[in-house]
């Protein structure tokens, strides 16, 4: 069975630009289920599905960021066509999208036209510690839920725990071994943040300025680390505006 990296697996042929959505640690493609229909017909949106979760549970989880980035970059390179594309991520999803964007430019000569970052920044983000990652299950769950806006019910079902906890630990282990090298991108960056996010220092989003030729600024919302769940429409609307403008600059007509 061929690994299904992107949901939906076939993007609309009518769209003139594309965007790939990367989930947070432990997350999977369905977290963006409500996002996909909000993008207009000229933008084909696909959510990234990493190995070891949901329809890819038979595959081994990846616990190295280098392995995640290498595998995702290869899958993305095979998926792309001649349409310009953007990448968006939340929390760890931003870290993966950032490193994938750099790899796509460096190794495949086909980088994105935009990186959109929510709830993560190269500086001023409180990366998890090894002690946190290896906490007993109950303590790990309290920590995740305490980040804000993630419904506790998501972790109260034993079956749900069996699905979400192993990928969460694996992804967090990949994050704690990450060493920042100051990699610069060739594309603009736009950011989204929450006023009460305990993992983001004030003005942490501004650390993107030194990583991009054009920083498009940040939008700050109420809420905690998982603020995106309550702000899907304004974020998608803003992403659409930026994608259309940048695609036009690249010669497309979305």
Short mmCIF file of C-alpha atoms in Angstrom, two decimals:
data_model
loop_
_atom_site.label_atom_id
_atom_site.label_comp_id
_atom_site.label_asym_id
_atom_site.label_seq_id
_atom_site.Cartn_x
_atom_site.Cartn_y
_atom_site.Cartn_z
CA UNK A 1 0.00 0.00 0.00
CA UNK A 2 1.34 3.40 -1.01
CA UNK A 3 1.84 5.81 1.89
CA UNK A 4 -0.75 8.55 1.86
CA UNK A 5 1.20 11.69 2.74
CA UNK A 6 -1.43 14.28 1.82
CA UNK A 7 -5.15 14.66 2.47
CA UNK A 8 -6.86 14.93 0.07
CA UNK A 9 -4.44 12.91 -2.01
CA UNK A 10 -5.51 14.54 -5.27
CA UNK A 11 -5.52 18.37 -5.29
CA UNK A 12 -8.05 20.26 -7.37
CA UNK A 13 -6.76 20.67 -10.93
CA UNK A 14 -8.67 23.96 -11.15
CA UNK A 15 -6.58 25.65 -8.44
CA UNK A 16 -3.71 27.87 -9.51
CA UNK A 17 -1.87 27.78 -6.17
CA UNK A 18 -1.43 25.23 -3.39
CA UNK A 19 -0.87 25.13 0.36
CA UNK A 20 0.32 22.28 2.58
CA UNK A 21 -0.76 22.24 6.24
CA UNK A 22 1.56 20.67 8.86
CA UNK A 23 0.12 19.44 12.21
CA UNK A 24 1.43 20.04 15.73
CA UNK A 25 3.26 17.35 17.73
CA UNK A 26 1.12 14.23 17.84
CA UNK A 27 -1.35 15.73 15.39
CA UNK A 28 -2.58 14.28 12.13
CA UNK A 29 -4.16 15.44 8.90
CA UNK A 30 -7.76 15.48 10.22
CA UNK A 31 -6.92 18.41 12.52
CA UNK A 32 -7.30 20.50 9.36
CA UNK A 33 -10.58 18.94 8.30
CA UNK A 34 -12.49 22.20 8.92
CA UNK A 35 -9.84 24.26 7.14
CA UNK A 36 -9.89 22.59 3.75
CA UNK A 37 -13.36 23.72 2.56
CA UNK A 38 -12.69 27.31 3.64
CA UNK A 39 -10.00 27.87 1.04
CA UNK A 40 -11.38 29.27 -2.23
CA UNK A 41 -11.38 27.13 -5.41
CA UNK A 42 -8.22 28.80 -6.72
CA UNK A 43 -6.17 27.45 -3.78
CA UNK A 44 -5.77 23.70 -3.32
CA UNK A 45 -5.20 22.88 0.36
CA UNK A 46 -3.77 19.55 1.55
CA UNK A 47 -2.97 18.42 5.09
CA UNK A 48 0.26 16.54 5.74
CA UNK A 49 0.01 13.06 7.28
CA UNK A 50 3.25 11.89 8.91
CA UNK A 51 4.00 8.17 9.35
CA UNK A 52 2.75 6.23 12.36
CA UNK A 53 -0.70 7.76 12.81
CA UNK A 54 -4.28 6.99 11.74
CA UNK A 55 -4.24 5.52 8.21
CA UNK A 56 -0.42 5.26 8.48
CA UNK A 57 -0.35 3.53 11.90
CA UNK A 58 1.27 0.43 10.43
CA UNK A 59 4.36 2.48 9.61
CA UNK A 60 7.01 3.21 12.26
CA UNK A 61 6.98 6.58 13.97
CA UNK A 62 9.93 8.85 13.20
CA UNK A 63 11.70 10.22 16.29
CA UNK A 64 14.40 12.21 14.50
CA UNK A 65 13.66 15.63 13.03
CA UNK A 66 16.21 14.97 10.28
CA UNK A 67 14.33 11.80 9.32
CA UNK A 68 10.97 13.58 9.39
CA UNK A 69 12.25 16.41 7.22
CA UNK A 70 14.01 14.12 4.75
CA UNK A 71 11.00 11.85 4.29
CA UNK A 72 8.53 14.74 4.06
CA UNK A 73 10.71 16.65 1.59
CA UNK A 74 10.95 13.63 -0.71
CA UNK A 75 7.18 13.13 -0.57
CA UNK A 76 6.53 16.81 -1.23
CA UNK A 77 8.97 16.92 -4.14
CA UNK A 78 7.14 14.00 -5.73
CA UNK A 79 3.77 15.64 -5.11
CA UNK A 80 4.50 19.09 -6.53
CA UNK A 81 3.63 20.30 -10.01
CA UNK A 82 4.33 23.64 -11.68
CA UNK A 83 1.93 25.58 -9.44
CA UNK A 84 3.37 27.83 -6.70
CA UNK A 85 2.79 26.60 -3.17
CA UNK A 86 2.84 27.75 0.44
CA UNK A 87 3.42 25.85 3.68
CA UNK A 88 1.66 26.42 7.01
CA UNK A 89 2.32 24.82 10.36
CA UNK A 90 1.23 24.99 13.97
CA UNK A 91 3.77 24.54 16.79
CA UNK A 92 6.05 21.62 15.88
CA UNK A 93 4.38 21.70 12.46
CA UNK A 94 6.08 25.05 11.87
CA UNK A 95 9.48 23.62 12.75
CA UNK A 96 8.96 20.79 10.27
CA UNK A 97 7.57 23.13 7.60
CA UNK A 98 10.52 25.52 8.12
CA UNK A 99 13.13 22.79 7.71
CA UNK A 100 11.23 21.26 4.78
CA UNK A 101 11.05 24.67 3.09
CA UNK A 102 14.82 25.06 3.44
CA UNK A 103 15.41 21.53 2.15
CA UNK A 104 13.08 21.99 -0.81
CA UNK A 105 15.08 25.02 -1.92
CA UNK A 106 18.50 23.52 -1.18
CA UNK A 107 17.99 19.98 -2.46
CA UNK A 108 15.18 20.19 -5.01
CA UNK A 109 15.33 23.79 -6.23
CA UNK A 110 11.58 24.15 -5.63
CA UNK A 111 10.98 26.07 -2.42
CA UNK A 112 7.64 27.51 -1.29
CA UNK A 113 6.48 31.03 -2.04
CA UNK A 114 5.40 31.49 1.60
CA UNK A 115 5.97 30.02 5.06
CA UNK A 116 3.11 30.69 7.49
CA UNK A 117 3.95 30.10 11.15
CA UNK A 118 1.49 29.67 14.03
CA UNK A 119 2.62 29.29 17.66
CA UNK A 120 6.31 28.66 16.96
CA UNK A 121 9.35 30.82 16.29
CA UNK A 122 13.07 30.09 15.83
CA UNK A 123 13.85 32.11 18.97
CA UNK A 124 11.74 32.67 22.07
CA UNK A 125 9.84 29.37 21.88
CA UNK A 126 10.01 27.10 24.94
CA UNK A 127 11.05 23.77 23.43
CA UNK A 128 10.07 20.75 25.53
CA UNK A 129 12.67 19.24 27.78
CA UNK A 130 13.59 15.57 27.88
CA UNK A 131 12.07 15.38 31.36
CA UNK A 132 8.74 16.66 30.03
CA UNK A 133 8.74 14.30 27.08
CA UNK A 134 9.35 11.27 29.29
CA UNK A 135 6.82 12.21 31.99
CA UNK A 136 4.30 9.55 33.03
CA UNK A 137 1.19 9.52 30.90
CA UNK A 138 -1.06 11.41 33.32
CA UNK A 139 1.48 14.20 33.79
CA UNK A 140 2.15 14.49 30.08
CA UNK A 141 -1.57 14.80 29.39
CA UNK A 142 -2.01 17.52 32.03
CA UNK A 143 0.88 19.43 30.48
CA UNK A 144 -0.55 19.22 26.96
CA UNK A 145 -4.07 20.18 28.03
CA UNK A 146 -2.68 23.03 30.15
CA UNK A 147 -1.28 24.68 27.04
CA UNK A 148 -4.78 25.98 26.37
CA UNK A 149 -7.80 25.44 24.14
CA UNK A 150 -7.27 21.74 23.44
CA UNK A 151 -10.43 20.00 24.71
CA UNK A 152 -9.61 17.57 27.55
CA UNK A 153 -12.18 15.16 26.06
CA UNK A 154 -9.68 14.47 23.29
CA UNK A 155 -7.53 12.68 25.85
CA UNK A 156 -10.18 11.12 28.09
CA UNK A 157 -11.02 8.24 25.74
CA UNK A 158 -8.59 5.28 26.15
CA UNK A 159 -8.84 4.53 22.43
CA UNK A 160 -8.04 8.14 21.63
CA UNK A 161 -5.05 8.00 23.98
CA UNK A 162 -3.74 4.91 22.25
CA UNK A 163 -3.88 6.77 18.94
CA UNK A 164 -2.51 10.15 20.02
CA UNK A 165 0.00 9.57 22.80
CA UNK A 166 2.68 7.54 20.95
CA UNK A 167 2.91 10.06 18.06
CA UNK A 168 2.99 12.91 20.58
CA UNK A 169 5.97 11.44 22.44
CA UNK A 170 7.76 10.59 19.18
CA UNK A 171 7.29 14.11 17.80
CA UNK A 172 8.39 15.75 21.03
CA UNK A 173 11.50 13.56 21.11
CA UNK A 174 12.32 14.81 17.61
CA UNK A 175 11.94 18.41 18.80
CA UNK A 176 14.20 18.16 21.85
CA UNK A 177 17.15 17.05 19.72
CA UNK A 178 16.78 20.00 17.33
CA UNK A 179 19.69 22.44 17.16
CA UNK A 180 19.02 25.79 15.50
CA UNK A 181 21.53 26.67 12.79
CA UNK A 182 19.98 29.99 11.79
CA UNK A 183 18.86 28.69 8.39
CA UNK A 184 17.50 31.44 6.15
CA UNK A 185 14.62 31.06 3.73
CA UNK A 186 14.19 32.50 0.25
CA UNK A 187 10.47 33.19 0.75
CA UNK A 188 8.38 35.60 2.84
CA UNK A 189 7.15 34.57 6.30
CA UNK A 190 3.86 35.49 7.97
CA UNK A 191 3.06 34.59 11.57
CA UNK A 192 0.07 33.97 13.85
CA UNK A 193 0.29 33.98 17.65
CA UNK A 194 -1.81 33.90 20.81
CA UNK A 195 -1.71 36.51 23.55
CA UNK A 196 -1.74 33.85 26.30
CA UNK A 197 0.51 31.20 24.75
CA UNK A 198 2.75 29.91 27.57
CA UNK A 199 5.32 28.57 25.10
CA UNK A 200 5.95 31.83 23.23
CA UNK A 201 7.92 34.74 24.67
CA UNK A 202 6.67 38.27 23.91
CA UNK A 203 7.70 39.33 20.40
CA UNK A 204 9.12 35.85 19.69
CA UNK A 205 7.54 35.98 16.24
CA UNK A 206 9.85 38.85 15.34
CA UNK A 207 12.78 36.42 15.36
CA UNK A 208 11.63 35.40 11.88
CA UNK A 209 12.83 38.76 10.56
CA UNK A 210 16.42 37.56 10.28
CA UNK A 211 15.36 34.31 8.56
CA UNK A 212 13.43 35.72 5.61
CA UNK A 213 13.89 38.34 2.88
CA UNK A 214 10.41 39.68 3.71
CA UNK A 215 8.63 39.40 7.04
CA UNK A 216 4.91 40.01 6.55
CA UNK A 217 4.14 40.58 10.22
CA UNK A 218 2.06 38.78 12.82
CA UNK A 219 -1.61 38.53 13.79
CA UNK A 220 -2.22 38.06 17.52
CA UNK A 221 -5.33 36.29 18.78
CA UNK A 222 -6.81 35.64 22.20
CA UNK A 223 -6.26 32.21 23.68
CA UNK A 224 -3.52 29.73 24.49
CA UNK A 225 -1.19 27.58 22.45
CA UNK A 226 -4.02 25.92 20.50
CA UNK A 227 -5.68 29.20 19.56
CA UNK A 228 -5.96 28.15 15.93
CA UNK A 229 -9.03 26.01 16.68
CA UNK A 230 -11.05 29.12 17.53
CA UNK A 231 -9.68 31.26 14.71
CA UNK A 232 -9.80 29.10 11.60
CA UNK A 233 -11.71 31.54 9.41
CA UNK A 234 -9.58 34.67 10.02
CA UNK A 235 -6.37 32.67 9.57
CA UNK A 236 -7.55 31.05 6.33
CA UNK A 237 -8.76 34.43 5.08
CA UNK A 238 -5.37 35.99 5.77
CA UNK A 239 -3.52 33.06 4.20
CA UNK A 240 -5.68 33.36 1.11
CA UNK A 241 -4.83 37.04 0.78
CA UNK A 242 -1.10 36.42 0.99
CA UNK A 243 -1.13 33.38 -1.31
CA UNK A 244 -3.05 35.20 -4.01
CA UNK A 245 -0.74 38.18 -3.91
CA UNK A 246 2.45 36.11 -3.96
CA UNK A 247 1.17 33.76 -6.67
CA UNK A 248 0.41 36.76 -8.87
CA UNK A 249 3.94 38.01 -8.32
CA UNK A 250 5.27 34.60 -9.42
CA UNK A 251 3.24 34.77 -12.62
CA UNK A 252 0.17 32.83 -11.57
CA UNK A 253 -3.35 34.22 -11.60
CA UNK A 254 -5.18 32.93 -8.53
#
